């Protein structure tokens, strides 16, 4: 399946290569570079490239390209999904998936890749198993290792590999047993010029952080499970229980993981928590325009909206912007033409606004269309869909765990057309 | 953080050196300072030193640096000897890094790599399963052809390992070995077959992967494992799920009939395409009675939960499975999950959108509820945007078009001009597809003509051109508007389009067209080639329609300009047009038709989706994404007209013996199997209602079929429908056939009562019947045979008026193997075969003393017939007279006195035996009367060689030297072993120990019974019960040393077979091969 993997940074250096079958020359990446050049934008590099002898399937993550070389027919999503899993694992191990981190830990990276694929077919991709095979680097451990000569590599087969629950390692022990769930909902929306909603949808995930000893068997129930329209599960969840009782029943992996992700049924009207008043105009035949936006709260259910950021991709003819924010700070990058306004919290008494002039390239025609505004925000202690966790029960173990649920609502792909 | 982690921060040339400096623990830190100035070579020198140090930490540091080099793609191959030494290191991390190195460079340094092999072989026996697995993993990753036999052996052993993890690795190793040496395919398939039976979820995914890579066409290996795979699927790890689902999709398309009803086939034209009308009608009848095979249902049901997987590849795999094999009414469930994937990262979106685009062409309804999910955001990458547009276009209909058009208006204004242009094309397509909005779209597009952006305008012009072509009549205004635009538009495609449009409609705008021509004539020289061609066209059309002198002159002028153009296309066109339209004396017949040629009614272009033709690729595959066939793409077959026998998927509980039941007898086996496995079947299949009646029903059904067989063999074609014309004899056959039909109904065959099916059925049963009967023949008379055999022989002997030497087998060992048989084979069909007189290995014709050898084979028998058997044996033994030690081949010598005098004192004289050979002589015969004969036995230990044993046969007066060369077949003793043991032993006897040959012969010689007979005639071997119809195995051991001799006859395509002999005694093996070959190939 996967023949080789090349990691390439933004400036086009191949800084890591790994081959699972016979060696494929780096020159195969030239086809990739060619495609990259053609695409102009990194986002537009086609994920699947066909070359005379190979196929290249690539992903772009954290300013890095993961380019895999394929020789025969394979479902492309298989490779893409796997590459993302590799990137996730790096993230998990080194805290970030960056060129520096990978170069710093090149040996561990290599050991990981060796375990994750055998002959190009995924072998162990569960974080719990990998961590037993190869321990993540910590300062303490590297000191200990250099003294005792012991290594980061485990010498027994992780029990998870063999059991029916490969995601959980055996012999977990904690003094404080805790189980935390974060219900995170994101609003995807497109708001048109007049402020009416073109499209809105709520996507949610439940992330869990479980530190429980032994083999706990958990079941999580909701007050209103009917809200969940389409759900995707971590492999640990028993599908049958969910189908029949709408209860999430599972033996959790150890540590952080994503329990479910869901979509709230489209019948429910989505409450849009913010509104934006905007007035952006470019004058014909003059080199300046006006820019004026104001953000206000709407249907926020009594919670404060915080962490607001507005990002605007200005038209290419914009040279510079002279703006005054009533709140927060703004930056404009004249190269990428991206305006970022970091607003912060909304206080209903005094709505934040950003006003000023836009300098345009003289002589150029005025932009056809006003840029759309991408808005980020966060509302703590609220699941916008109204989803509520009812209770968490634990079976199989004697101790009493500490349980907690946190709700957050965020803006997902929230776009206001102007 | 390990010490080297700091080092890689520095990417400068001195990085390596600095790194050394920081390695406080390293033993050779001084040499690090060296590194600053030293060359690469020097630097590797110190790595070598570190590797040779006796401190693990130094070694580890060295290995880490080497791995760093490998990761960067630097060449570290010269360190090979130094690294390989550490392969047996106790430190597991060093070991692993050495493995990494070894796998990377072994291919380049094959000889040195061999040094490490023994370490892996040892590790393969390690009690720790992780070590066993990783040893196998590395061993199989070393791409050195010499070790293929070792790999093969390791794989075979690992495939029987207790640890599923090791077995999983064995499955991976299969693919590696296959890519290294495709010749091992056959043996690897055996391992795959074995691993497919594995019940562990860990193994399932990997072995199916191996199956897909090595033998994707051996769909027959899946039958028995189908239900198990379906049931395990949910618990298999996610990557395995993807592979299994793809494989099962292919499987289902070959084994089940189409669940798609004719009614919903409107959008699905692939079916109507190859069938004639009346066939279709017939089909419609069939469809009415369609009932889904429970196995088909099982697959669809068991994959459904996987739509909830977090892994996009799994979701996509299930989606394509539903698309390709589920009834159309049930496909809807996948759309929700696919739409969910659109929340994922851009690469996943890209692939999923592509697949949705293909689906949405065929079945709009599936994704219509999710229309808004495909709305484009300004932040989407262009490739995503265009794909979304594509889907929106496919989903557009009368109901939603107004919303969509409003949405498109926003897109047209997008800063991403490429996207804006794509939107305009989309609007054009919507306009053609939905006639209600054509005018609206056209007006909208005309508005866009005044857009400031050139690309947008150009694209609009092109699209308008296409739209107008479809309904040219009423759009004079638009054409006028576009003519005006010609002054401002500079994009060549757009200008060319306008000119073409005016030319085409020049009769509708008689005033404007010549004016346009005038303008363009002025600018002709500075136009793009594309535009020039259209100017020429416009001129020509006007010349033909507009009678004014001015126009003609203008056209002439343009033609003159074109004549001297730099582009030869334009010169050619000019010449062509001139000849065609300007009347002159030379102009031929064509010019009369010039008007027809230029102003012919042109068909309107079809605005089609680029995804239109993609659906012939399996969704979710690389080939689908690229829209070309990728290497290794496996075609999805069309649904079979008639489902193949569903009972092949039944799994038997008890391993019923079918040692001698070879190919073609499947039917018969199945009936027995079904009979026994009824209870399990009920558990397995959900629709117990349909299956439960199978018990007795199937029995009678099978009986019925056999009845049918009988008459079908007589008149195979006529009996198909009712059997009216059949004789009374077949009466019962017909009745039971009905029963058979009834029985098969719930199995989903109900609609198949037409002749075709029937014929097929009878054909198969006919052949099976023929074969089974021949087998019965060969097996049934075994009892009598052993007796009759000796009789026959004695008769033969009597006929001959000469002295005869008869060679026979030593029965003692026979006894032992008999006992063994008891343990191994619960049931086996008894077989005993007579052997004709072997061509005498030596004939000495001396004074009427004539020696000839004949041999016979002791029958292999079975515990079922034990009493009988022992009788035979005793009989044999008693016949033997002299018993020799069990290493000896006994030789019976019949001495006939053909003279008229008494011959006295016959004895063995001087023996000339090669090294190691021994002979047990017979007691001297005092005297032999004239015409009398006496049989004596002697034993010769041939020492497993084919050398001749020479000795002197003396009478009172004379000495004659005679010699006996044993036929190879006689140096063997049959042994009984199970197929599993056989394969295990065979796995150990590969490489040098294996000889093989391809035999060609007429197919009738390859019926199992014939082969059996032939092989047993030549060699004294025992048949091994075989699970495969096309493979027959025989086992024996040599008399002297007891080395195994394994003979495999494998039937291949056409009339060839492969004969493989595995034995340690290679000489005997090759001689035997030589002898078997002609025997098997002759008619």
mmCIF file of N, CA and C in Angstrom, chain B residues 987-1021:
data_model
loop_
_atom_site.group_PDB
_atom_site.id
_atom_site.type_symbol
_atom_site.label_atom_id
_atom_site.label_comp_id
_atom_site.label_asym_id
_atom_site.label_seq_id
_atom_site.Cartn_x
_atom_site.Cartn_y
_atom_site.Cartn_z
ATOM 1 N N UNK B 987 6.530 -27.518 3.470
ATOM 2 C CA UNK B 987 7.124 -26.218 3.718
ATOM 3 C C UNK B 987 8.578 -26.337 4.132
ATOM 4 N N UNK B 988 8.915 -27.435 4.780
ATOM 5 C CA UNK B 988 10.287 -27.601 5.221
ATOM 6 C C UNK B 988 11.167 -28.169 4.123
ATOM 7 N N UNK B 989 10.542 -28.624 3.083
ATOM 8 C CA UNK B 989 11.326 -29.244 2.017
ATOM 9 C C UNK B 989 11.247 -28.406 0.743
ATOM 10 N N UNK B 990 11.653 -27.170 0.888
ATOM 11 C CA UNK B 990 11.589 -26.321 -0.299
ATOM 12 C C UNK B 990 12.992 -26.117 -0.851
ATOM 13 N N UNK B 991 13.081 -25.254 -1.789
ATOM 14 C CA UNK B 991 14.384 -24.908 -2.346
ATOM 15 C C UNK B 991 15.009 -26.077 -3.063
ATOM 16 N N UNK B 992 16.185 -26.440 -2.602
ATOM 17 C CA UNK B 992 16.922 -27.532 -3.216
ATOM 18 C C UNK B 992 16.143 -28.839 -3.188
ATOM 19 N N UNK B 993 15.339 -28.964 -2.166
ATOM 20 C CA UNK B 993 14.659 -30.232 -1.969
ATOM 21 C C UNK B 993 13.410 -30.391 -2.809
ATOM 22 N N UNK B 994 13.204 -29.436 -3.677
ATOM 23 C CA UNK B 994 11.965 -29.502 -4.431
ATOM 24 C C UNK B 994 12.283 -29.607 -5.925
ATOM 25 N N UNK B 995 11.620 -30.532 -6.569
ATOM 26 C CA UNK B 995 11.734 -30.575 -8.025
ATOM 27 C C UNK B 995 10.324 -30.544 -8.568
ATOM 28 N N UNK B 996 10.184 -29.944 -9.714
ATOM 29 C CA UNK B 996 8.843 -29.897 -10.258
ATOM 30 C C UNK B 996 8.888 -29.941 -11.772
ATOM 31 N N UNK B 997 7.778 -30.292 -12.345
ATOM 32 C CA UNK B 997 7.674 -30.355 -13.791
ATOM 33 C C UNK B 997 6.250 -30.073 -14.195
ATOM 34 N N UNK B 998 6.108 -29.593 -15.384
ATOM 35 C CA UNK B 998 4.767 -29.325 -15.912
ATOM 36 C C UNK B 998 4.407 -30.470 -16.861
ATOM 37 N N UNK B 999 3.232 -30.976 -16.695
ATOM 38 C CA UNK B 999 2.799 -32.084 -17.534
ATOM 39 C C UNK B 999 1.641 -31.615 -18.394
ATOM 40 N N UNK B 1000 1.662 -32.046 -19.607
ATOM 41 C CA UNK B 1000 0.545 -31.720 -20.497
ATOM 42 C C UNK B 1000 -0.112 -33.032 -20.915
ATOM 43 N N UNK B 1001 -1.374 -33.084 -20.797
ATOM 44 C CA UNK B 1001 -2.091 -34.278 -21.235
ATOM 45 C C UNK B 1001 -3.544 -33.938 -21.423
ATOM 46 N N UNK B 1002 -4.238 -34.840 -22.049
ATOM 47 C CA UNK B 1002 -5.660 -34.612 -22.277
ATOM 48 C C UNK B 1002 -6.389 -34.541 -20.933
ATOM 49 N N UNK B 1003 -7.401 -33.699 -20.865
ATOM 50 C CA UNK B 1003 -8.095 -33.483 -19.595
ATOM 51 C C UNK B 1003 -8.635 -34.770 -18.963
ATOM 52 N N UNK B 1004 -9.026 -35.714 -19.794
ATOM 53 C CA UNK B 1004 -9.609 -36.899 -19.163
ATOM 54 C C UNK B 1004 -8.575 -37.676 -18.353
ATOM 55 N N UNK B 1005 -7.319 -37.409 -18.654
ATOM 56 C CA UNK B 1005 -6.292 -38.065 -17.861
ATOM 57 C C UNK B 1005 -6.079 -37.390 -16.527
ATOM 58 N N UNK B 1006 -6.720 -36.282 -16.379
ATOM 59 C CA UNK B 1006 -6.502 -35.563 -15.136
ATOM 60 C C UNK B 1006 -7.656 -35.713 -14.177
ATOM 61 N N UNK B 1007 -8.471 -36.641 -14.398
ATOM 62 C CA UNK B 1007 -9.459 -36.891 -13.368
ATOM 63 C C UNK B 1007 -8.713 -37.503 -12.198
ATOM 64 N N UNK B 1008 -9.138 -37.159 -11.027
ATOM 65 C CA UNK B 1008 -8.382 -37.583 -9.844
ATOM 66 C C UNK B 1008 -8.118 -39.090 -9.808
ATOM 67 N N UNK B 1009 -9.107 -39.828 -10.212
ATOM 68 C CA UNK B 1009 -8.910 -41.267 -10.080
ATOM 69 C C UNK B 1009 -7.819 -41.762 -11.021
ATOM 70 N N UNK B 1010 -7.798 -41.177 -12.202
ATOM 71 C CA UNK B 1010 -6.784 -41.606 -13.158
ATOM 72 C C UNK B 1010 -5.399 -41.263 -12.637
ATOM 73 N N UNK B 1011 -5.293 -40.063 -12.133
ATOM 74 C CA UNK B 1011 -3.996 -39.654 -11.607
ATOM 75 C C UNK B 1011 -3.568 -40.579 -10.489
ATOM 76 N N UNK B 1012 -4.524 -40.787 -9.617
ATOM 77 C CA UNK B 1012 -4.241 -41.657 -8.474
ATOM 78 C C UNK B 1012 -3.699 -42.984 -8.944
ATOM 79 N N UNK B 1013 -4.392 -43.538 -9.888
ATOM 80 C CA UNK B 1013 -4.005 -44.851 -10.355
ATOM 81 C C UNK B 1013 -2.615 -44.820 -10.971
ATOM 82 N N UNK B 1014 -2.416 -43.825 -11.762
ATOM 83 C CA UNK B 1014 -1.132 -43.749 -12.443
ATOM 84 C C UNK B 1014 0.012 -43.571 -11.479
ATOM 85 N N UNK B 1015 -0.194 -42.677 -10.550
ATOM 86 C CA UNK B 1015 0.891 -42.414 -9.608
ATOM 87 C C UNK B 1015 1.193 -43.666 -8.799
ATOM 88 N N UNK B 1016 0.123 -44.290 -8.354
ATOM 89 C CA UNK B 1016 0.331 -45.455 -7.502
ATOM 90 C C UNK B 1016 0.959 -46.594 -8.305
ATOM 91 N N UNK B 1017 0.669 -46.622 -9.578
ATOM 92 C CA UNK B 1017 1.321 -47.630 -10.412
ATOM 93 C C UNK B 1017 2.827 -47.476 -10.417
ATOM 94 N N UNK B 1018 3.245 -46.268 -10.475
ATOM 95 C CA UNK B 1018 4.673 -46.014 -10.612
ATOM 96 C C UNK B 1018 5.384 -46.123 -9.269
ATOM 97 N N UNK B 1019 4.795 -45.533 -8.288
ATOM 98 C CA UNK B 1019 5.506 -45.460 -7.028
ATOM 99 C C UNK B 1019 4.628 -45.949 -5.895
ATOM 100 N N UNK B 1020 5.285 -46.427 -4.923
ATOM 101 C CA UNK B 1020 4.595 -46.970 -3.778
ATOM 102 C C UNK B 1020 4.318 -45.850 -2.787
ATOM 103 N N UNK B 1021 3.317 -45.084 -3.111
ATOM 104 C CA UNK B 1021 3.048 -43.930 -2.261
ATOM 105 C C UNK B 1021 1.628 -43.993 -1.729
#
